[in-house]
C-alpha positions as a LaTeX table, in Angstrom:
\begin{tabular}{lrrr}
\hline
Residue & $x$ (\AA) & $y$ (\AA) & $z$ (\AA) \\
\hline
Unk1 & $-38.01$ & 44.30 & 34.96 \\
Unk2 & $-38.33$ & 45.47 & 31.40 \\
Unk3 & $-37.93$ & 48.72 & 29.49 \\
Unk4 & $-41.03$ & 49.45 & 27.40 \\
Unk5 & $-42.39$ & 52.34 & 25.39 \\
Unk6 & $-45.13$ & 54.10 & 27.36 \\
Unk7 & $-48.02$ & 53.15 & 25.11 \\
Unk8 & $-46.64$ & 49.68 & 24.45 \\
Unk9 & $-46.47$ & 48.90 & 28.14 \\
Unk10 & $-50.13$ & 49.73 & 28.62 \\
Unk11 & $-51.19$ & 47.73 & 25.57 \\
Unk12 & $-49.09$ & 44.74 & 26.56 \\
Unk13 & $-50.18$ & 44.71 & 30.18 \\
Unk14 & $-53.78$ & 45.26 & 29.17 \\
Unk15 & $-53.60$ & 42.28 & 26.86 \\
Unk16 & $-51.93$ & 40.22 & 29.59 \\
Unk17 & $-54.64$ & 41.07 & 32.09 \\
Unk18 & $-57.43$ & 40.39 & 29.64 \\
Unk19 & $-55.86$ & 37.10 & 28.65 \\
Unk20 & $-55.47$ & 36.11 & 32.28 \\
Unk21 & $-59.05$ & 36.99 & 33.03 \\
Unk22 & $-60.32$ & 35.01 & 30.07 \\
Unk23 & $-58.05$ & 31.97 & 30.26 \\
Unk24 & $-56.90$ & 31.69 & 33.86 \\
Unk25 & $-57.82$ & 28.63 & 35.95 \\
Unk26 & $-61.06$ & 28.77 & 37.91 \\
Unk27 & $-61.56$ & 28.25 & 41.60 \\
Unk28 & $-59.82$ & 31.40 & 42.88 \\
Unk29 & $-61.62$ & 33.24 & 45.65 \\
Unk30 & $-62.61$ & 36.83 & 44.79 \\
Unk31 & $-63.62$ & 39.62 & 47.12 \\
Unk32 & $-67.22$ & 38.61 & 46.55 \\
Unk33 & $-66.49$ & 34.93 & 47.06 \\
Unk34 & $-66.89$ & 33.96 & 43.41 \\
Unk35 & $-64.49$ & 32.47 & 40.88 \\
Unk36 & $-61.87$ & 34.78 & 39.39 \\
Unk37 & $-60.90$ & 32.36 & 36.64 \\
Unk38 & $-62.66$ & 34.37 & 33.95 \\
Unk39 & $-65.71$ & 36.40 & 33.14 \\
Unk40 & $-68.95$ & 34.50 & 32.70 \\
Unk41 & $-70.52$ & 34.41 & 29.27 \\
Unk42 & $-71.72$ & 37.89 & 28.39 \\
Unk43 & $-70.06$ & 39.42 & 31.44 \\
Unk44 & $-67.79$ & 42.39 & 30.80 \\
Unk45 & $-64.28$ & 42.03 & 32.24 \\
Unk46 & $-63.43$ & 44.89 & 34.59 \\
Unk47 & $-59.83$ & 46.11 & 34.89 \\
Unk48 & $-58.52$ & 48.73 & 37.33 \\
Unk49 & $-55.86$ & 51.36 & 36.64 \\
Unk50 & $-54.35$ & 53.33 & 39.53 \\
Unk51 & $-51.97$ & 56.18 & 38.71 \\
Unk52 & $-50.04$ & 58.47 & 41.03 \\
Unk53 & $-52.17$ & 61.48 & 40.04 \\
Unk54 & $-54.84$ & 62.11 & 37.43 \\
Unk55 & $-53.36$ & 65.38 & 36.11 \\
Unk56 & $-49.73$ & 64.65 & 35.19 \\
Unk57 & $-49.53$ & 64.41 & 31.36 \\
Unk58 & $-47.67$ & 61.09 & 31.59 \\
Unk59 & $-50.50$ & 59.52 & 33.58 \\
Unk60 & $-53.16$ & 61.15 & 31.42 \\
Unk61 & $-51.62$ & 59.44 & 28.37 \\
Unk62 & $-51.33$ & 56.19 & 30.32 \\
Unk63 & $-55.04$ & 56.34 & 31.17 \\
Unk64 & $-56.02$ & 57.20 & 27.60 \\
Unk65 & $-54.00$ & 54.26 & 26.22 \\
Unk66 & $-55.49$ & 51.86 & 28.77 \\
Unk67 & $-59.01$ & 53.11 & 27.97 \\
Unk68 & $-58.46$ & 52.58 & 24.24 \\
Unk69 & $-57.16$ & 49.04 & 24.83 \\
Unk70 & $-60.06$ & 48.23 & 27.12 \\
Unk71 & $-62.60$ & 49.43 & 24.57 \\
Unk72 & $-60.91$ & 47.48 & 21.79 \\
Unk73 & $-60.99$ & 44.33 & 23.93 \\
Unk74 & $-64.55$ & 44.72 & 25.19 \\
Unk75 & $-63.49$ & 45.36 & 28.77 \\
Unk76 & $-64.44$ & 48.02 & 31.30 \\
Unk77 & $-61.66$ & 50.23 & 32.68 \\
Unk78 & $-62.02$ & 51.74 & 36.15 \\
Unk79 & $-59.37$ & 54.50 & 36.46 \\
Unk80 & $-58.48$ & 55.86 & 39.91 \\
Unk81 & $-55.57$ & 57.97 & 41.16 \\
Unk82 & $-53.95$ & 59.49 & 44.20 \\
Unk83 & $-54.78$ & 63.09 & 45.01 \\
Unk84 & $-51.14$ & 64.17 & 44.71 \\
Unk85 & $-47.71$ & 62.73 & 44.07 \\
Unk86 & $-46.82$ & 60.63 & 47.12 \\
Unk87 & $-50.43$ & 59.98 & 48.15 \\
Unk88 & $-49.83$ & 56.40 & 49.30 \\
Unk89 & $-52.98$ & 56.25 & 51.42 \\
Unk90 & $-55.05$ & 57.30 & 48.42 \\
Unk91 & $-53.63$ & 54.46 & 46.36 \\
Unk92 & $-54.27$ & 51.92 & 49.14 \\
Unk93 & $-57.89$ & 53.10 & 49.26 \\
Unk94 & $-58.07$ & 52.79 & 45.45 \\
Unk95 & $-56.87$ & 49.17 & 45.58 \\
Unk96 & $-59.47$ & 48.35 & 48.23 \\
Unk97 & $-62.12$ & 50.09 & 46.11 \\
Unk98 & $-61.22$ & 48.03 & 43.03 \\
Unk99 & $-61.19$ & 44.77 & 44.99 \\
Unk100 & $-64.70$ & 45.55 & 46.24 \\
Unk101 & $-65.78$ & 46.18 & 42.63 \\
Unk102 & $-64.63$ & 42.70 & 41.60 \\
Unk103 & $-61.98$ & 43.66 & 39.07 \\
Unk104 & $-60.01$ & 40.87 & 37.40 \\
Unk105 & $-56.75$ & 42.79 & 37.30 \\
Unk106 & $-55.11$ & 45.97 & 38.56 \\
Unk107 & $-52.45$ & 48.09 & 36.83 \\
Unk108 & $-50.76$ & 50.45 & 39.28 \\
Unk109 & $-48.00$ & 53.07 & 39.22 \\
Unk110 & $-47.02$ & 52.88 & 42.91 \\
Unk111 & $-46.29$ & 56.10 & 44.77 \\
Unk112 & $-44.29$ & 53.99 & 47.19 \\
Unk113 & $-42.49$ & 50.75 & 46.44 \\
Unk114 & $-43.28$ & 49.43 & 49.93 \\
Unk115 & $-46.26$ & 51.38 & 51.26 \\
Unk116 & $-48.88$ & 49.49 & 49.25 \\
Unk117 & $-47.57$ & 45.94 & 49.70 \\
Unk118 & $-50.27$ & 44.84 & 52.16 \\
Unk119 & $-53.04$ & 46.15 & 49.92 \\
Unk120 & $-51.50$ & 44.43 & 46.89 \\
Unk121 & $-51.22$ & 41.15 & 48.79 \\
Unk122 & $-54.91$ & 41.30 & 49.73 \\
Unk123 & $-55.80$ & 41.90 & 46.08 \\
Unk124 & $-53.67$ & 38.98 & 44.86 \\
Unk125 & $-55.04$ & 36.74 & 47.63 \\
Unk126 & $-58.47$ & 37.55 & 46.19 \\
Unk127 & $-57.32$ & 36.16 & 42.83 \\
Unk128 & $-56.66$ & 39.52 & 41.19 \\
Unk129 & $-53.69$ & 39.92 & 38.83 \\
Unk130 & $-51.61$ & 42.96 & 39.84 \\
Unk131 & $-49.09$ & 44.55 & 37.48 \\
Unk132 & $-46.80$ & 47.46 & 38.41 \\
Unk133 & $-46.16$ & 50.20 & 35.84 \\
Unk134 & $-43.49$ & 52.92 & 35.90 \\
Unk135 & $-42.30$ & 52.04 & 39.43 \\
Unk136 & $-41.22$ & 48.63 & 40.72 \\
Unk137 & $-42.38$ & 47.33 & 44.08 \\
Unk138 & $-39.87$ & 46.26 & 46.72 \\
Unk139 & $-39.64$ & 43.31 & 46.58 \\
Unk140 & $-40.39$ & 43.01 & 42.87 \\
Unk141 & $-42.23$ & 39.70 & 43.29 \\
Unk142 & $-44.93$ & 41.46 & 45.33 \\
Unk143 & $-46.73$ & 41.83 & 41.98 \\
Unk144 & $-47.34$ & 39.44 & 39.09 \\
Unk145 & $-45.31$ & 41.51 & 36.61 \\
Unk146 & $-43.56$ & 44.87 & 36.23 \\
Unk147 & $-43.25$ & 47.11 & 33.17 \\
Unk148 & $-40.98$ & 50.02 & 34.07 \\
Unk149 & $-38.15$ & 52.24 & 32.99 \\
Unk150 & $-34.74$ & 51.82 & 34.62 \\
Unk151 & $-35.15$ & 55.16 & 36.39 \\
Unk152 & $-31.64$ & 55.35 & 37.81 \\
Unk153 & $-30.16$ & 54.81 & 34.35 \\
Unk154 & $-32.55$ & 57.40 & 32.92 \\
Unk155 & $-31.21$ & 59.90 & 35.44 \\
Unk156 & $-27.62$ & 59.02 & 34.59 \\
Unk157 & $-28.31$ & 59.56 & 30.88 \\
Unk158 & $-29.99$ & 62.89 & 31.59 \\
Unk159 & $-27.08$ & 64.09 & 33.73 \\
Unk160 & $-24.52$ & 62.95 & 31.17 \\
Unk161 & $-26.38$ & 64.80 & 28.41 \\
Unk162 & $-26.57$ & 68.03 & 30.42 \\
Unk163 & $-22.87$ & 67.81 & 31.29 \\
Unk164 & $-22.04$ & 67.40 & 27.60 \\
Unk165 & $-24.36$ & 70.22 & 26.56 \\
Unk166 & $-22.60$ & 72.61 & 28.95 \\
Unk167 & $-19.44$ & 71.95 & 26.92 \\
Unk168 & $-16.96$ & 72.61 & 29.70 \\
Unk169 & $-18.85$ & 75.46 & 31.40 \\
Unk170 & $-19.02$ & 75.19 & 35.17 \\
Unk171 & $-22.50$ & 73.91 & 36.07 \\
Unk172 & $-24.88$ & 76.05 & 38.08 \\
Unk173 & $-27.69$ & 73.55 & 38.49 \\
Unk174 & $-31.24$ & 74.07 & 39.73 \\
Unk175 & $-33.13$ & 70.92 & 40.76 \\
Unk176 & $-36.92$ & 70.56 & 40.73 \\
Unk177 & $-37.61$ & 67.23 & 42.41 \\
Unk178 & $-40.83$ & 65.29 & 42.78 \\
Unk179 & $-41.86$ & 63.80 & 46.11 \\
Unk180 & $-39.28$ & 63.23 & 48.89 \\
Unk181 & $-38.81$ & 59.48 & 49.37 \\
Unk182 & $-40.62$ & 58.56 & 46.15 \\
Unk183 & $-38.90$ & 55.65 & 44.41 \\
Unk184 & $-38.78$ & 57.13 & 40.91 \\
Unk185 & $-37.93$ & 60.59 & 42.24 \\
Unk186 & $-35.02$ & 59.23 & 44.29 \\
Unk187 & $-33.60$ & 57.06 & 41.49 \\
Unk188 & $-33.82$ & 59.85 & 38.90 \\
Unk189 & $-32.27$ & 62.40 & 41.27 \\
Unk190 & $-29.37$ & 60.15 & 42.27 \\
Unk191 & $-28.81$ & 59.05 & 38.69 \\
Unk192 & $-28.72$ & 62.65 & 37.43 \\
Unk193 & $-26.07$ & 63.60 & 39.98 \\
Unk194 & $-24.04$ & 60.54 & 38.99 \\
Unk195 & $-24.27$ & 61.48 & 35.31 \\
Unk196 & $-23.18$ & 65.03 & 36.12 \\
Unk197 & $-20.36$ & 63.83 & 38.35 \\
Unk198 & $-21.80$ & 65.71 & 41.33 \\
Unk199 & $-22.86$ & 64.87 & 44.88 \\
Unk200 & $-25.67$ & 66.19 & 47.07 \\
Unk201 & $-23.44$ & 68.83 & 48.65 \\
Unk202 & $-21.59$ & 69.90 & 45.49 \\
Unk203 & $-21.31$ & 73.71 & 45.26 \\
Unk204 & $-22.42$ & 73.46 & 41.61 \\
Unk205 & $-25.97$ & 72.77 & 42.84 \\
Unk206 & $-27.34$ & 76.29 & 43.12 \\
Unk207 & $-30.78$ & 75.41 & 44.48 \\
Unk208 & $-33.37$ & 72.67 & 45.00 \\
Unk209 & $-37.13$ & 72.48 & 45.48 \\
Unk210 & $-39.68$ & 69.70 & 45.85 \\
Unk211 & $-42.79$ & 69.93 & 43.68 \\
Unk212 & $-44.78$ & 66.75 & 44.43 \\
Unk213 & $-45.37$ & 66.50 & 40.69 \\
Unk214 & $-47.63$ & 69.56 & 40.82 \\
Unk215 & $-47.27$ & 72.01 & 37.93 \\
Unk216 & $-48.32$ & 75.05 & 39.95 \\
Unk217 & $-45.86$ & 74.28 & 42.74 \\
Unk218 & $-43.12$ & 73.65 & 40.17 \\
Unk219 & $-43.71$ & 76.97 & 38.42 \\
Unk220 & $-43.65$ & 78.92 & 41.68 \\
Unk221 & $-40.51$ & 77.10 & 42.82 \\
Unk222 & $-38.77$ & 77.75 & 39.51 \\
Unk223 & $-39.60$ & 81.46 & 39.61 \\
Unk224 & $-38.21$ & 81.70 & 43.15 \\
Unk225 & $-35.04$ & 79.78 & 42.26 \\
Unk226 & $-34.38$ & 81.95 & 39.19 \\
Unk227 & $-34.82$ & 85.12 & 41.22 \\
Unk228 & $-32.26$ & 83.84 & 43.70 \\
Unk229 & $-29.89$ & 82.28 & 41.15 \\
Unk230 & $-30.19$ & 84.25 & 37.88 \\
Unk231 & $-26.92$ & 82.81 & 36.56 \\
Unk232 & $-28.11$ & 79.19 & 36.64 \\
Unk233 & $-27.34$ & 77.37 & 33.41 \\
Unk234 & $-28.93$ & 73.93 & 33.89 \\
Unk235 & $-32.23$ & 72.60 & 35.21 \\
Unk236 & $-33.06$ & 69.13 & 36.47 \\
Unk237 & $-36.77$ & 68.21 & 36.65 \\
\hline
\end{tabular}
């Protein structure tokens, strides 16, 4: 596990994948039955990127950075995504799609740390390098490498900052969460409460809503929470 800047992670993993595709040993069996040791002379290396959604600004920037790296390295990027935050089945289908296209490597931000393990194993068995971004798999060695934030610590830091910013005022916290059961969502949520010194049933939590990473749902939820709790003084997202 490593903590990387967002753009740096994409550039580093892109370079790692391209290097593996160009220099890796031959003889691996691909989905089409051919060698995965490297692209043939004149053949463009194809790399897959699977994000949780294609609309979240974080994943848009991730895709743009990967596309720029691919173009600079003479590779083709195939970018796919789930339909919504938590769309595990969509990501499994995306992995299968990329395997059938004969990609040399896959970068993926898993919606679930465990739900895509079988699909990842099939891809790796086909000789494809798989690297997790943003969210670690469970177990971590289910992929070749992971570039991710320590999401629990990030939540703790966020909660500690909010507690300090309130400067002794009693918290009245609203919480806009992502997807129930999502690895990043859970770690950030739990870390935030730890940083605030609160628990799930603390009376200082004035209201909660799940948004599935969807801006429209989040806006509606926030409007409803503010109508119900106009005296709220802190927001977790």
